[in-house]
Amino acid sequence: MSLRKDFLWGGATAANQVEGGYLEGNKGLSIIDVVPAGKDRVAVKKGKMRMLECDDQYFYPSHEAIDFYHHYKEDIALFAEMGFKCYRLSIWTRIFPNGDEVQPNEEGLKFYDKVLDECLKYGIEPLVTITHFDVPVHLVKTIDSWRSRKMVDHYEKLCETIFTRYKDKVKYWLTFNEINMLLHLPFSSSGLVFEEGENEEAVKYQAAHHQLVASAKATEIAHRINPEFKIGCMLAGASIYPYTCDPEDIWKAMGRDREHYFFVDVQSRGEYPNYAKKMFERMNINIKMEDGDEELLKNNTVDFVSFSYYGSRLTSADPEKNTQTAANLFPTLRNPYLNTSEWGWQIDPLGLRITLNALYDRYQKPLFIVENGLGAIDTPDENGYIEDDYRIDYIREHIKAFKVAVEEDGVDLLGYTTWGCIDLVSASTGEMSKRYGFIYVDRDDAGNGTMRRSKKKSFNWYKKVISSNGEELE
Ligand code: BG6
């Protein structure tokens, strides 16, 4: 076995991290547009600080981001030059700016028509995330976002609209970016803000139920509108290792894995797993379901499972083992066998093979790695060129790991889209200096710079990787 001939090589971005033009074309204010850079960012993202308006004292990186809104032709031309077969992007607040309009915003629909046409012109398959950390602020103010069952109706309408409009342009869709992020960053992923003293876990799992129902509805609508559509779920993936072979550590790691698998278990197998039902009983959580929900979930499982992977995680039952390091979503214990990025994220290519195998064993559905990459500081030389061998090394080792998972373990893998194929705003920090791209964008953390695009060393390297279907990695 080797990689498929039609393996979807490419890159990924999200509207809120690249587009800018935050109020242009009648776009509505999205939750990320009120998340500032700097000291209050984490409290706002976690739903601990209610901030639903922009405030002049703060800087909001999403407002201009890298101005993909005006540079999309140039950017997609560069993706095409690298030979991309696939480009992952996201969509929402341009189409229903407030989330609850009767009619969609034609200007928003047209913008994505142009973006999609530009991709198709070069033979690039679009992969659309329906919501990537994107909820209209209006829906947070009026119905408390995903706490409310009404969100399912708004989401359904969005799906009807985009599936119909882009029926012949898009085949691959993801319903929610990193759906498990809801548990960790409830505001920036799902627009949840908490009241003091309330049972936050109950709020989160009720919101999760609404998203799971919305995801199943999306799948149902998609297959009705175009049976060729392929609908995927999307998990912030990373296997969780036990610190030692102490059974207590093994048990703890299993439980932590389940926190994340829970979402995909429902989306992929179509029912709430028993371990989750028991957990809800213990936590005194009573999920409110409507008639027909269980049937809907059962009949509308996803076609494929996608995930992001940056590095593995480590856990221990021993409270003395408490040296932590940063990671995607939330910190993890420091694994002494692994190196870290400049932001403390642990680098573990073998962990990608392990994660792929764990997901494939569990779901037996095609997998898609829709995010992977190294956030690093890039320093241009005197000619403005960036020799990002560290990024090439990181991606090369991860490609080797997934190739082996396909070739030796038999995992069915649809594609690989690296995260931030062009430099973009970091979700966790709001910085530009945490760069992932093959394409450098001249913009700094404070929003200064010309927005000029230039190719890094990794640009031509990735081009060679794609043209050889992953055979030439040096
Ligand atoms: C994932 C998100 O969590 O990780 C992306 O889906 C995010 O939106 C990416 O940008 C990398 O994280 P960060 O914090 O380095 O931007």
Short mmCIF file of C-alpha atoms in Angstrom, two decimals, residues 96 130 146 151-167 170-171 173 175-176 210-232 296-297 299-303:
data_model
loop_
_atom_site.label_atom_id
_atom_site.label_comp_id
_atom_site.label_asym_id
_atom_site.label_seq_id
_atom_site.Cartn_x
_atom_site.Cartn_y
_atom_site.Cartn_z
CA PHE A 96 -25.40 35.10 7.90
CA ILE A 130 -18.63 25.22 8.22
CA TRP A 146 -24.87 27.04 21.70
CA MET A 151 -28.72 27.38 17.36
CA VAL A 152 -29.45 24.07 15.67
CA ASP A 153 -32.04 25.79 13.46
CA HIS A 154 -29.70 28.64 12.55
CA TYR A 155 -26.92 26.20 11.73
CA GLU A 156 -29.31 24.08 9.68
CA LYS A 157 -30.27 27.11 7.63
CA LEU A 158 -26.64 27.99 7.06
CA CYS A 159 -26.02 24.43 5.85
CA GLU A 160 -29.02 24.43 3.50
CA THR A 161 -27.80 27.72 2.05
CA ILE A 162 -24.16 26.83 1.47
CA PHE A 163 -24.77 23.23 0.40
CA THR A 164 -27.21 24.45 -2.23
CA ARG A 165 -25.13 27.37 -3.40
CA TYR A 166 -21.82 25.48 -3.57
CA LYS A 167 -23.26 22.13 -4.61
CA VAL A 170 -17.32 21.77 -2.88
CA LYS A 171 -17.36 18.07 -2.10
CA TRP A 173 -17.11 19.56 4.35
CA THR A 175 -19.08 20.43 10.45
CA PHE A 176 -17.22 21.92 13.46
CA HIS A 210 -26.71 20.81 20.33
CA GLN A 211 -23.57 20.76 18.20
CA LEU A 212 -23.74 17.00 17.78
CA VAL A 213 -27.36 17.25 16.67
CA ALA A 214 -26.46 20.14 14.34
CA SER A 215 -23.62 18.09 12.91
CA ALA A 216 -25.95 15.14 12.24
CA LYS A 217 -28.50 17.47 10.62
CA ALA A 218 -25.77 18.90 8.42
CA THR A 219 -24.88 15.38 7.33
CA GLU A 220 -28.51 14.59 6.57
CA ILE A 221 -29.03 17.78 4.56
CA ALA A 222 -25.74 17.37 2.72
CA HIS A 223 -26.50 13.85 1.55
CA ARG A 224 -29.98 14.91 0.44
CA ILE A 225 -28.68 17.88 -1.57
CA ASN A 226 -25.76 16.05 -3.10
CA PRO A 227 -25.18 12.35 -2.40
CA GLU A 228 -21.58 12.84 -3.54
CA PHE A 229 -20.81 15.16 -0.63
CA LYS A 230 -18.38 13.83 1.97
CA ILE A 231 -18.98 15.08 5.48
CA GLY A 232 -16.33 14.87 8.17
CA LEU A 296 -31.06 11.49 13.88
CA LEU A 297 -27.62 10.82 15.41
CA ASN A 299 -28.84 7.69 10.93
CA ASN A 300 -26.39 10.45 10.09
CA THR A 301 -22.88 9.45 10.97
CA VAL A 302 -19.96 11.13 9.26
CA ASP A 303 -18.27 9.86 6.11
#
